[in-house]
Short mmCIF file of C-alpha atoms (C1' of nucleotides) in Angstrom, two decimals:
data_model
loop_
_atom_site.label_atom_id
_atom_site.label_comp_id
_atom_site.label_asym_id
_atom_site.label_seq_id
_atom_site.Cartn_x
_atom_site.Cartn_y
_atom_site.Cartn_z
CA UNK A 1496 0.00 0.00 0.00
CA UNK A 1497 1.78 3.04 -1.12
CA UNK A 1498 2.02 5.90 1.68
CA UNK A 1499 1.08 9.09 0.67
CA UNK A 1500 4.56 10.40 -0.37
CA UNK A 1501 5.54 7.29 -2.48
CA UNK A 1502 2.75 8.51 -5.22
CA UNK A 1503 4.06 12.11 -5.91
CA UNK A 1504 4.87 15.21 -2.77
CA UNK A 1505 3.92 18.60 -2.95
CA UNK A 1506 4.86 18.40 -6.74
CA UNK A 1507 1.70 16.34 -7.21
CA UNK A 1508 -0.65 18.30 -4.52
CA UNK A 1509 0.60 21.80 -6.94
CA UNK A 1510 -1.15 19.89 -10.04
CA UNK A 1511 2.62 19.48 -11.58
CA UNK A 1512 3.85 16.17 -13.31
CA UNK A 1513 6.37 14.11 -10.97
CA UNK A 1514 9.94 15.22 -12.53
CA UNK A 1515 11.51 12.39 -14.57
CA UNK A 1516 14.68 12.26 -16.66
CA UNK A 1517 12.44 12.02 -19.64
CA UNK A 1518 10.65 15.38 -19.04
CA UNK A 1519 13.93 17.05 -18.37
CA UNK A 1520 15.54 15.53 -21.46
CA UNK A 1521 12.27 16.92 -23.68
CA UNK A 1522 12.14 20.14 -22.09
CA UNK A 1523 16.41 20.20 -22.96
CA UNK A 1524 15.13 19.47 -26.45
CA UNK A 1525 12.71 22.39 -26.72
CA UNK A 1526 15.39 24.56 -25.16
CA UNK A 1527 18.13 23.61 -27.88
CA UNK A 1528 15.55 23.88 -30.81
CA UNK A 1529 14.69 27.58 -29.41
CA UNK A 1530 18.18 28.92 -28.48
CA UNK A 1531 20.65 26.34 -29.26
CA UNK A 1532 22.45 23.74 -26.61
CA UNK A 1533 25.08 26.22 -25.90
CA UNK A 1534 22.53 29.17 -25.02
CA UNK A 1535 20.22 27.67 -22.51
CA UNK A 1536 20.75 27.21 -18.58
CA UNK A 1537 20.02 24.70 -16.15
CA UNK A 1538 17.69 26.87 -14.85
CA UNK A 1539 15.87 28.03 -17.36
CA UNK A 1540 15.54 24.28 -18.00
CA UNK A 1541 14.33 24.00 -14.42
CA UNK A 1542 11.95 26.88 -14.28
CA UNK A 1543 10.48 25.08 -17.84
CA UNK A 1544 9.41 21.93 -15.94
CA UNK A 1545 8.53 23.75 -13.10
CA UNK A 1546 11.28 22.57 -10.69
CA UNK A 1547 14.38 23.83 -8.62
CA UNK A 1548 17.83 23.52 -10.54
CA UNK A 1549 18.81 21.04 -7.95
CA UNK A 1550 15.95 18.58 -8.96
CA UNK A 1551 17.79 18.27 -12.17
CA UNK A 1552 21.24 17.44 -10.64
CA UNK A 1553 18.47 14.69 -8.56
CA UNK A 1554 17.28 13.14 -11.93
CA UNK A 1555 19.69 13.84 -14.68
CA UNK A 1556 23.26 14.84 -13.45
CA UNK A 1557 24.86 18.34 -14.50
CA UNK A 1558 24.41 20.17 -17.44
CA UNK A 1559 26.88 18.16 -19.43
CA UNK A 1560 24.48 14.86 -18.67
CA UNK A 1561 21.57 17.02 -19.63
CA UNK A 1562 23.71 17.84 -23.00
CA UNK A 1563 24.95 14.51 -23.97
CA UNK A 1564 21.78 12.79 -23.60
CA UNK A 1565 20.09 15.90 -25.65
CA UNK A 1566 23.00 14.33 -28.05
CA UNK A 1567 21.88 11.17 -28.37
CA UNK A 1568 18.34 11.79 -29.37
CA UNK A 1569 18.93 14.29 -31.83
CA UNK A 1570 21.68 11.78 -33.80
CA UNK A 1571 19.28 9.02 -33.12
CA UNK A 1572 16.72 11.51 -35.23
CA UNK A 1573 19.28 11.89 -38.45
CA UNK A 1574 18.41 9.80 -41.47
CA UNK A 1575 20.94 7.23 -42.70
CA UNK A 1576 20.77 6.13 -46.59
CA UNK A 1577 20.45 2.03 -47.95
CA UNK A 1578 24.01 0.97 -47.26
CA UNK A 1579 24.13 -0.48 -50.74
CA UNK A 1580 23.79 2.94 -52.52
CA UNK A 1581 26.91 4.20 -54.87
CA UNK A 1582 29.71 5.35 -52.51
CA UNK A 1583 29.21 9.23 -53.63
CA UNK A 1584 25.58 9.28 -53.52
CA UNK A 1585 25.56 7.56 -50.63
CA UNK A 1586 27.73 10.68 -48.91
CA UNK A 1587 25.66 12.99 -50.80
CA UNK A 1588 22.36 11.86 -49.30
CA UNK A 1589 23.98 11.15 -46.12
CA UNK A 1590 24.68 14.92 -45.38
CA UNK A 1591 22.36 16.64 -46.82
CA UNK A 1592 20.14 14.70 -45.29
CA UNK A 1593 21.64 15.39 -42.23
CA UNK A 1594 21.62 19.54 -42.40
CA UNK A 1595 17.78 20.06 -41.56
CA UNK A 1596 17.91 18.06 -38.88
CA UNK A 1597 20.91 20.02 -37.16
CA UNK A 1598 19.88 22.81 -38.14
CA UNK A 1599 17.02 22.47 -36.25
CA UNK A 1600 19.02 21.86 -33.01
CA UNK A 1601 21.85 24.70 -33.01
CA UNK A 1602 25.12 23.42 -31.65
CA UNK A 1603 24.69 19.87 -31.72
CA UNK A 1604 26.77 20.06 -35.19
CA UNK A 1605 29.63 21.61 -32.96
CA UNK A 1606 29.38 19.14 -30.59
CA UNK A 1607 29.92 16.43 -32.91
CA UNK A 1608 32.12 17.93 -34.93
CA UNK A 1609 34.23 18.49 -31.51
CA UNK A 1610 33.63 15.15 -29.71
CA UNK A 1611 33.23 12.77 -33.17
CA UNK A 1612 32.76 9.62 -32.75
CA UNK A 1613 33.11 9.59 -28.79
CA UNK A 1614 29.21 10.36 -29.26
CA UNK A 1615 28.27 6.66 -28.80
CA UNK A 1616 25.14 7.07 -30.74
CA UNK A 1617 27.54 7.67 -33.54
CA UNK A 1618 28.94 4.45 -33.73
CA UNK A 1619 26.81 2.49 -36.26
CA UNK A 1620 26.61 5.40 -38.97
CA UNK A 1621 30.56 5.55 -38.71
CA UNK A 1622 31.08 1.80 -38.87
CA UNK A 1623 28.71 1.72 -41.73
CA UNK A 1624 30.18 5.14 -43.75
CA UNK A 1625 34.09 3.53 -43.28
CA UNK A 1626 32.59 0.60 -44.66
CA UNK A 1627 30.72 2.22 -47.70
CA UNK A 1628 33.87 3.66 -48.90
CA UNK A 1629 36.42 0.14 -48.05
CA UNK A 1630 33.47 -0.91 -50.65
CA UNK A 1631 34.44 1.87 -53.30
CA UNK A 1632 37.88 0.22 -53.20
CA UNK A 1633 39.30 3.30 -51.22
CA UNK A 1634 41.52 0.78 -48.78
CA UNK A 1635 43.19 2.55 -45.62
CA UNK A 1636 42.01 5.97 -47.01
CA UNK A 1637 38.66 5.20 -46.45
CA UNK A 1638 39.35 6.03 -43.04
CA UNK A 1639 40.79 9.61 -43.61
CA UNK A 1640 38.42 10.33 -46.39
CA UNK A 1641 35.43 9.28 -43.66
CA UNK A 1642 36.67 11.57 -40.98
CA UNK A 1643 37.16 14.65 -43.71
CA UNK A 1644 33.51 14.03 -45.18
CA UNK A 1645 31.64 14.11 -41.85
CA UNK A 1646 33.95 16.62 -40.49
CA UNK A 1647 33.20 19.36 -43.40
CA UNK A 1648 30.05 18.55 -42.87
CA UNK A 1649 29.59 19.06 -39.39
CA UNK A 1650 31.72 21.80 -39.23
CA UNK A 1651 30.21 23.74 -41.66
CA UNK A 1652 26.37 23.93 -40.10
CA UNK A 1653 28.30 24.53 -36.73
CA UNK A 1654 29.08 27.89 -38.58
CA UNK A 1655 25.78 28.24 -39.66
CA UNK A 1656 24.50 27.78 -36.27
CA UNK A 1657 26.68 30.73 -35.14
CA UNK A 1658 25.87 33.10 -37.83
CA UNK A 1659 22.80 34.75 -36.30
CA UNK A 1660 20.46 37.32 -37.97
CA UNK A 1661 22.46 40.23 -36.64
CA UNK A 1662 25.42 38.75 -38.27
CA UNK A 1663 23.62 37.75 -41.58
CA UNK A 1664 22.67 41.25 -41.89
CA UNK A 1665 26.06 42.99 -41.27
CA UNK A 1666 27.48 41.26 -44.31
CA UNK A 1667 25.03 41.61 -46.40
CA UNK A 1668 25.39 45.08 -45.80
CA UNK A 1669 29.23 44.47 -46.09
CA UNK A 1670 28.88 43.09 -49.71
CA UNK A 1671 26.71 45.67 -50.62
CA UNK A 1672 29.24 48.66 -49.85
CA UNK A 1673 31.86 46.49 -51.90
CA UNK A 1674 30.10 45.98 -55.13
CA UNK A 1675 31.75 49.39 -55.96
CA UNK A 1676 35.32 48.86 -55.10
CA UNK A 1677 37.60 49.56 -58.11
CA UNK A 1678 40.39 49.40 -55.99
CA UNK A 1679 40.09 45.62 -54.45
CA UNK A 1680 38.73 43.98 -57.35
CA UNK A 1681 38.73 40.97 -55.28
CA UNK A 1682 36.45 42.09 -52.84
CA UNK A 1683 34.54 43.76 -55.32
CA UNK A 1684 33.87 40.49 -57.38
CA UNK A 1685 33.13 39.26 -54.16
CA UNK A 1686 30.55 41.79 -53.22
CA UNK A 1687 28.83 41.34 -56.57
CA UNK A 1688 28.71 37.83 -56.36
CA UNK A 1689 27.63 37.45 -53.08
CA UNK A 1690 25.06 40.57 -53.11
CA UNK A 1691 23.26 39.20 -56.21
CA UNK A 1692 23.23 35.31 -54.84
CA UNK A 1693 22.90 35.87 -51.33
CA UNK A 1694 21.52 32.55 -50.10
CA UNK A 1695 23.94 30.84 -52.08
CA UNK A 1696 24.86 26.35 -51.34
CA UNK A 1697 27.92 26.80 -50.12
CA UNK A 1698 27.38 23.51 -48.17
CA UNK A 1699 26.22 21.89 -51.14
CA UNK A 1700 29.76 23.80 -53.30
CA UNK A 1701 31.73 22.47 -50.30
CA UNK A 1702 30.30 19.14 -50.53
CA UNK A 1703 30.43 18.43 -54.10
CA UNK A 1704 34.30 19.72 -54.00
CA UNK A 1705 35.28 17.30 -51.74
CA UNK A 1706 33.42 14.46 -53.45
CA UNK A 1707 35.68 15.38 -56.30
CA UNK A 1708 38.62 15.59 -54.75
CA UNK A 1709 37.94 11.69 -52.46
CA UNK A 1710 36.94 10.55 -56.52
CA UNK A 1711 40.05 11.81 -58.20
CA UNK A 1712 41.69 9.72 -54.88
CA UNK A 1713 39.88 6.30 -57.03
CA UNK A 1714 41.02 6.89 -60.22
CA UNK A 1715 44.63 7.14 -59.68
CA UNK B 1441 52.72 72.75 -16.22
CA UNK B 1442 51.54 69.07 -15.57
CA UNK B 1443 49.24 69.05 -12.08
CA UNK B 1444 49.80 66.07 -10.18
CA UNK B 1445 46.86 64.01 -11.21
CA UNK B 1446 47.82 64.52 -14.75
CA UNK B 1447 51.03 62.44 -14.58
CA UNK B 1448 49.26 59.65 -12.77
CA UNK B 1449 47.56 59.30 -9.88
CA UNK B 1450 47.05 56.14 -7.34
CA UNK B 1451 48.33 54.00 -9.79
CA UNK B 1452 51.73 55.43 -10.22
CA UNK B 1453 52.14 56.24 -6.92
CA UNK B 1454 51.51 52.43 -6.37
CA UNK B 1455 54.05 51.99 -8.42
CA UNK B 1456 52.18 50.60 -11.51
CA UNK B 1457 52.20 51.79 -14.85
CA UNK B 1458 49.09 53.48 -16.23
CA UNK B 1459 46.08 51.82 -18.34
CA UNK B 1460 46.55 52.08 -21.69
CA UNK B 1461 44.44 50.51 -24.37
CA UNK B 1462 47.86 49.14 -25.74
CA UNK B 1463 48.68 47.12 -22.47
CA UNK B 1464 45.13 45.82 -22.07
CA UNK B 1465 45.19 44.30 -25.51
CA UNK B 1466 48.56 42.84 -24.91
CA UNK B 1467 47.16 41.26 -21.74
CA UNK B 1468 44.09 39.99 -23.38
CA UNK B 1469 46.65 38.16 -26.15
CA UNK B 1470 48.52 36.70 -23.34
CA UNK B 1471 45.71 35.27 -22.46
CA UNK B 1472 44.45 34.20 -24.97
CA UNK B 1473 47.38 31.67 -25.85
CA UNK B 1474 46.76 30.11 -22.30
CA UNK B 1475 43.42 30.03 -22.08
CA UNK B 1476 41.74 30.67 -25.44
CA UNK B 1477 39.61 33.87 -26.49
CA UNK B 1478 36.39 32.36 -24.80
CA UNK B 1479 38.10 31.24 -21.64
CA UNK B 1480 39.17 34.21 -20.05
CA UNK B 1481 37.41 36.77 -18.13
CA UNK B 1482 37.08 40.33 -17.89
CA UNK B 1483 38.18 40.39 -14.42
CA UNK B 1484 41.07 38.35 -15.17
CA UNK B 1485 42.03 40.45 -17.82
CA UNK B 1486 41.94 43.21 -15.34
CA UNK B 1487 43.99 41.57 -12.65
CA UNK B 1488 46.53 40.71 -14.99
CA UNK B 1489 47.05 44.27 -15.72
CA UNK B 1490 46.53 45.08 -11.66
CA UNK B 1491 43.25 47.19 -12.21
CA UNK B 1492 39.42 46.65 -11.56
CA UNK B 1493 37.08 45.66 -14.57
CA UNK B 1494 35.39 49.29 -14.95
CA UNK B 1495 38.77 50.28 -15.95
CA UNK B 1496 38.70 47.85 -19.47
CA UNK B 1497 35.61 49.60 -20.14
CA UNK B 1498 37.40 53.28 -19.41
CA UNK B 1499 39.79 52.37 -22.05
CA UNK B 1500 38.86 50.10 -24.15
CA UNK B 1501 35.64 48.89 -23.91
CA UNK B 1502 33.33 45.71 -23.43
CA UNK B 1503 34.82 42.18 -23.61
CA UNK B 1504 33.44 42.36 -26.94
CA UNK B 1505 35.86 45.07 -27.90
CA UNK B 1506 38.66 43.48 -26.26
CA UNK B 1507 38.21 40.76 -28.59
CA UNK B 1508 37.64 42.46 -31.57
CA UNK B 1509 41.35 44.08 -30.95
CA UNK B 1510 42.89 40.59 -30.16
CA UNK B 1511 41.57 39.45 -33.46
CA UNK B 1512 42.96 42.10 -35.49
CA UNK B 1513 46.40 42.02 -33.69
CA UNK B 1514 46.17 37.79 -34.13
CA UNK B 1515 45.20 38.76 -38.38
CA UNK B 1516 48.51 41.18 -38.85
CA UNK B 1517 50.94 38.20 -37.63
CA UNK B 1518 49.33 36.05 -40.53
CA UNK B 1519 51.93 35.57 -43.17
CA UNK B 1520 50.71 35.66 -46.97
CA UNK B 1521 52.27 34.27 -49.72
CA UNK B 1522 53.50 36.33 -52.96
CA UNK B 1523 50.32 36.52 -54.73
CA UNK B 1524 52.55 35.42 -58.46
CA UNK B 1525 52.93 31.71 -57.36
CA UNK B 1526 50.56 29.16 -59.18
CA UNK B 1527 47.05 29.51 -57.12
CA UNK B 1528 47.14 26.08 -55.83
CA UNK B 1529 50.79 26.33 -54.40
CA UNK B 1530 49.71 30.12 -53.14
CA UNK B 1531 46.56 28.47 -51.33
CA UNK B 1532 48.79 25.56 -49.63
CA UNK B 1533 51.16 27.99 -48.50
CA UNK B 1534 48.57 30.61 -47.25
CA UNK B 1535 46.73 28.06 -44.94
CA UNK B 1536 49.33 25.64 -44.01
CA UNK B 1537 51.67 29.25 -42.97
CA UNK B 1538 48.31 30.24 -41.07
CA UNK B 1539 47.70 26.96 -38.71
CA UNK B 1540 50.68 27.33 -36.44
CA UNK B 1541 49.77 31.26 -35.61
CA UNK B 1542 46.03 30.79 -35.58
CA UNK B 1543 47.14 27.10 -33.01
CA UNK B 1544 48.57 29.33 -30.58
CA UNK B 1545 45.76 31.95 -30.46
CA UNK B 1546 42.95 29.17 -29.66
CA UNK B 1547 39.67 30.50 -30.40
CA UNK B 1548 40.47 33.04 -33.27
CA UNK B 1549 39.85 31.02 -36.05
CA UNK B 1550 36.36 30.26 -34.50
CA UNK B 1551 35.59 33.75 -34.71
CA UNK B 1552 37.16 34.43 -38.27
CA UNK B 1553 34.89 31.42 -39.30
CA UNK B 1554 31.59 32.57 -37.90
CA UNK B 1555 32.90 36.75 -38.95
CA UNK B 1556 34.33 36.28 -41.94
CA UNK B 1557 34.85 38.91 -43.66
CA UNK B 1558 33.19 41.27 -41.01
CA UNK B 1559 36.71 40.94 -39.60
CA UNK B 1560 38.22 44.48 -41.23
CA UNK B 1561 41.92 42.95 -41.41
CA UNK B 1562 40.92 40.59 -43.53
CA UNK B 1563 40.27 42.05 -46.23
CA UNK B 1564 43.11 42.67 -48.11
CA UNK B 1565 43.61 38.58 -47.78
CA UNK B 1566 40.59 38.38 -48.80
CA UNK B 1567 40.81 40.62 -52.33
CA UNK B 1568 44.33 38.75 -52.70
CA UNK B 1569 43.17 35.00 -52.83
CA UNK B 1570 39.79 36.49 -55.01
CA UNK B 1571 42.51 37.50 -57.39
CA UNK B 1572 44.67 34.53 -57.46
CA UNK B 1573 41.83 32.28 -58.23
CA UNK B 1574 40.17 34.89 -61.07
CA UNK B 1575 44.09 34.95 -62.99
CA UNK B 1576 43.76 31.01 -62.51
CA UNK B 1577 40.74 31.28 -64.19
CA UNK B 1578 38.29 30.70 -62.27
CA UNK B 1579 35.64 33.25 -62.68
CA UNK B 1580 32.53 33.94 -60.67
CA UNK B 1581 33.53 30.54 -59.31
CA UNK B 1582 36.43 32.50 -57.40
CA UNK B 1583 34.12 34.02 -54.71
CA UNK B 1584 32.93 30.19 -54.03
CA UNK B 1585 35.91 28.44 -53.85
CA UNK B 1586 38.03 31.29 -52.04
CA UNK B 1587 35.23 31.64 -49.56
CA UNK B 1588 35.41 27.76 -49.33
CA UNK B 1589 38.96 27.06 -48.78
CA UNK B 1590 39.21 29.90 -46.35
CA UNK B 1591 36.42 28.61 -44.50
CA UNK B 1592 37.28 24.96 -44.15
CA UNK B 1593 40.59 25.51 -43.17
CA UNK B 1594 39.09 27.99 -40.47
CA UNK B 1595 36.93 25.82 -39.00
CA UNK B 1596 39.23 22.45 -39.13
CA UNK B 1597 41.55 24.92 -36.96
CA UNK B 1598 38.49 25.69 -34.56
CA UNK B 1599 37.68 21.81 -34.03
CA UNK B 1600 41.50 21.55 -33.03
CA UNK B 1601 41.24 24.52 -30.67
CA UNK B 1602 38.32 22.63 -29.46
CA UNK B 1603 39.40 19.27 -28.86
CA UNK B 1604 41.45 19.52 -25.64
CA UNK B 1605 43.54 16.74 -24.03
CA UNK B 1606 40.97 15.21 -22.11
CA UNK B 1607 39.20 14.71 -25.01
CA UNK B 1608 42.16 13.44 -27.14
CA UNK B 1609 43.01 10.95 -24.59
CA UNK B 1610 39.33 9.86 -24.49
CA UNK B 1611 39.52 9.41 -28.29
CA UNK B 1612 42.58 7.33 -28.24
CA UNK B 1613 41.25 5.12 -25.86
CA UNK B 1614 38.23 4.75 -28.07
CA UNK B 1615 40.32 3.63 -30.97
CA UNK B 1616 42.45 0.80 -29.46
CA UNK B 1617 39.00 -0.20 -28.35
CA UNK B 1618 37.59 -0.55 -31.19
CA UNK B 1619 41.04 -2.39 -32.97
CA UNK B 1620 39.44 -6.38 -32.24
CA UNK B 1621 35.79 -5.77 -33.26
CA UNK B 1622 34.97 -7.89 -36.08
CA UNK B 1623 31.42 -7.54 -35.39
CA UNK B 1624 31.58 -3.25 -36.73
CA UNK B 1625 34.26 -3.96 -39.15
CA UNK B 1626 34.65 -0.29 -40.22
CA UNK B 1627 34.75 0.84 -37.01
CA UNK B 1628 37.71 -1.60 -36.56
CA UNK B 1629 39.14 -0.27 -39.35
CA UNK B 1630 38.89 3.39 -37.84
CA UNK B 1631 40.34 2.09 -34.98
CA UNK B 1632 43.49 0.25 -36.45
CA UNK B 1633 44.62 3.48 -38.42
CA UNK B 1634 43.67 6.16 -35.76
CA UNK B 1635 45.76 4.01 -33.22
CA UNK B 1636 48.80 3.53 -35.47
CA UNK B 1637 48.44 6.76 -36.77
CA UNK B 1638 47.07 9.33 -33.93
CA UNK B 1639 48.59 12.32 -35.00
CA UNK B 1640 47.56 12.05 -39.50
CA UNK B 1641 47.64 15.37 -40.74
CA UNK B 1642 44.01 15.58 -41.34
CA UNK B 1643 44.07 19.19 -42.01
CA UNK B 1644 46.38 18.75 -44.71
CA UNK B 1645 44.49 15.76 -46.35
CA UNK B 1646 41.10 17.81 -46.29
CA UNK B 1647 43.09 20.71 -47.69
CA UNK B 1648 44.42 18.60 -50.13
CA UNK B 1649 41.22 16.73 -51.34
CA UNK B 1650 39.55 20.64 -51.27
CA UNK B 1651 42.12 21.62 -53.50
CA UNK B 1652 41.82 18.54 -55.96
CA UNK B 1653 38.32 19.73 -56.56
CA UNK B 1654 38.76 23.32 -57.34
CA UNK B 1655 41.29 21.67 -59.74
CA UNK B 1656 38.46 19.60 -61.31
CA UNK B 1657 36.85 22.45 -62.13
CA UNK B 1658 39.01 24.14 -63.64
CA UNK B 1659 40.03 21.49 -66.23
CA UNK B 1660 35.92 21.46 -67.52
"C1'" DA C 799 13.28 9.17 -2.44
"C1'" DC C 800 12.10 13.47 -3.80
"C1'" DC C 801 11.89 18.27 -3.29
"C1'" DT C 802 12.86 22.97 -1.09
"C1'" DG C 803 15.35 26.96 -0.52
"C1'" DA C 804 19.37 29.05 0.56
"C1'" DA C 805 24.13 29.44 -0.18
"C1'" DC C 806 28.80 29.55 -2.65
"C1'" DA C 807 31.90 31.20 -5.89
"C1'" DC C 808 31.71 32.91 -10.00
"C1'" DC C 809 30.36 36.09 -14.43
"C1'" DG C 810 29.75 40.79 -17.49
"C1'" DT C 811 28.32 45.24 -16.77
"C1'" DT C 812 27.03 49.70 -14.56
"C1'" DC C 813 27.57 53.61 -11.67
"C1'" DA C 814 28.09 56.94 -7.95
"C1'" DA C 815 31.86 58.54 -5.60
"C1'" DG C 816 36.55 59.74 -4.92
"C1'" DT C 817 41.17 62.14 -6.48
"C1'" DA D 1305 40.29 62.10 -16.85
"C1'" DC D 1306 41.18 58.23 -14.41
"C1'" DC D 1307 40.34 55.06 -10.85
"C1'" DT D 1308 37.77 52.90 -6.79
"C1'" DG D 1309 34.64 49.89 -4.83
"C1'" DA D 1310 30.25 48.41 -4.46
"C1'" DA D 1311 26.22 46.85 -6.64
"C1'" DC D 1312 23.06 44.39 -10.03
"C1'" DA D 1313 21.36 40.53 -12.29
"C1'" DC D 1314 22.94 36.60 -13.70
"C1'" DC D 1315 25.45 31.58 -13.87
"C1'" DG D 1316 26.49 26.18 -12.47
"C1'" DT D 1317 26.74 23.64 -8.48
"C1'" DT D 1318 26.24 22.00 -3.62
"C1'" DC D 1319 23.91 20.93 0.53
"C1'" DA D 1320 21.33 20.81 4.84
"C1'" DA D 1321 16.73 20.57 5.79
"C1'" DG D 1322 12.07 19.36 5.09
"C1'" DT D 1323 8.19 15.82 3.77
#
DNA sequence: ACCTGAACACCGTTCAAGT
DNA sequence: ACCTGAACACCGTTCAAGT
């Protein structure tokens, strides 16, 4: 027969949910989607659920916990290809695929691009990307060309994580002023370019250039 | 006729020398090759100089500012090739001379990846490797692949800021684990080379591969 | 076991007051 | 003009005390 406190405290009496690592981890996930995983704090993440900071510390563990297991739902979210795709479409797919999703949870790209494959939930992808390119005949390389593929790729939405509006909107200003610069054509090319096309792929430029240069690695 | 206050007052009768904007900035790069450019704080800054925070903001201003003058200082020690040398030699030399200087300043290249060209002493770089690629022939794909190469090698450097000693050690650990696991084959694979290999030049082989496929494209 | 509420040692920033 | 020293509104983390 369960005593009164075994079935919920005053947590229960105030009309609020008992606190479980699952709430915390989902309320960490709306957090990271709204402000990124870098720019929320334990207790905002507290207040969210309606709890005291310590309650998380009681359920979860510090903010790093609350962080790595934010982690390992968000990779468990990102789509992997059929293993049995072409090497280069396989990549292709892979990360492109892959951009929305992080995208959609600001600095988790950072995170792996720091910690790689010491993200556990990272394993099987890995195992199965060195794998597609052993396949493509790429021997030992396939290892190095792995690392550099995911890398970029992570790497380069980390930036675009960190590039908020107010930064967006100083260059654009930036290429604007240097359309009309005579003086450093370079800058001035740039300007144009950049002015005219200003939501240009460079993921998708970065990408494709590396794809060429792993390819040019086969035919030799 | 100087009054007394005018020649210094507490400070140089304490015997210390007075706040400049100069000697704050020099502080702030000190510690900035300990610590990194987001691991220091204001009132560290301003004990290292033997003054009280409001004083940075006398002279110089905000952290924000601080760091804005590190950065510039950090740009005018990057070396650049002589802009006559083939482009792809010009490029290797340009970011493989920048890694070392950019190394000991941890933290810079994080902000000249997420900046960009918002960072003012960049900019004749900037118009420099523009022009190198347009002679090479390049056209509007110049703007692309400058802004590409610049940025990769950027925010490889950032990752390596990033990736302390804890988390190296964790890493290698992680790969002589994963050495005798037929079960994820590629993963074993990854494991074998990292182990035997723990310090690859990965910067260098992305670099390289980046570089193969601005080549491509120019032979279309 | 779970939660409360205060405390600790920080942080960037601001500001009235001194010299 | 330059510096002092306290204050403000935060932060992650810890802990004794309540139920």
């Amino acid at each position: 027969m369960a005593t009164y406190a075994s079935v919920g405290g005053r947590r229960s009496r105030a009309g609020l949910p008992a606190v479980t690592p699952e709430r915390v981890v989902r309320a960490a996930l709306a957090l990271t989607r709204e402000h990124g995983l870098e720019n929320w704090t334990l207790r905002q993440l507290a207040a969210g659920i309606g709890a005291y900071p310590a309650v998380i510390y009681h359920h979860v563990g510090d903010r790093e916990a609350v962080v790595s297991a934010v982690l390992e739902r968000v990779v468990a979210e990102l789509p992997v290809p059929e293993s049995d795709r072409p090497w280069r479409d396989w990549f292709e797919d892979l990360l492109t695929g892959w951009r929305p999703v992080l995208l959609t949870y600001p600095g988790v790209a950072r995170r792996l691009a720091v910690h790689g494959a010491l993200v556990p939930a990272m394993h099987t992808v890995i195992d199965c990307a060195v794998g597609v390119l052993r396949r493509a005949g790429l021997g030992d390389e396939s290892v190095l060309a792995c690392t550099l593929l995911l890398n970029q790729a992570w790497q380069s939405i980390a930036v675009e994580d960190d590039r908020g509006p107010g930064i967006r909107e100083r260059a654009a200003e930036l290429h604007a002023s240097l359309r009309d610069r005579p003086d450093v054509p370079g800058l001035a090319a740039l300007g144009r370019f950049l002015d005219e096309n200003p939501d240009v792929d460079l993921f998708g430029y970065g990408l494709a250039r590396t794809l060429d240069g792993v390819a040019a690695r086969l035919e030799s």
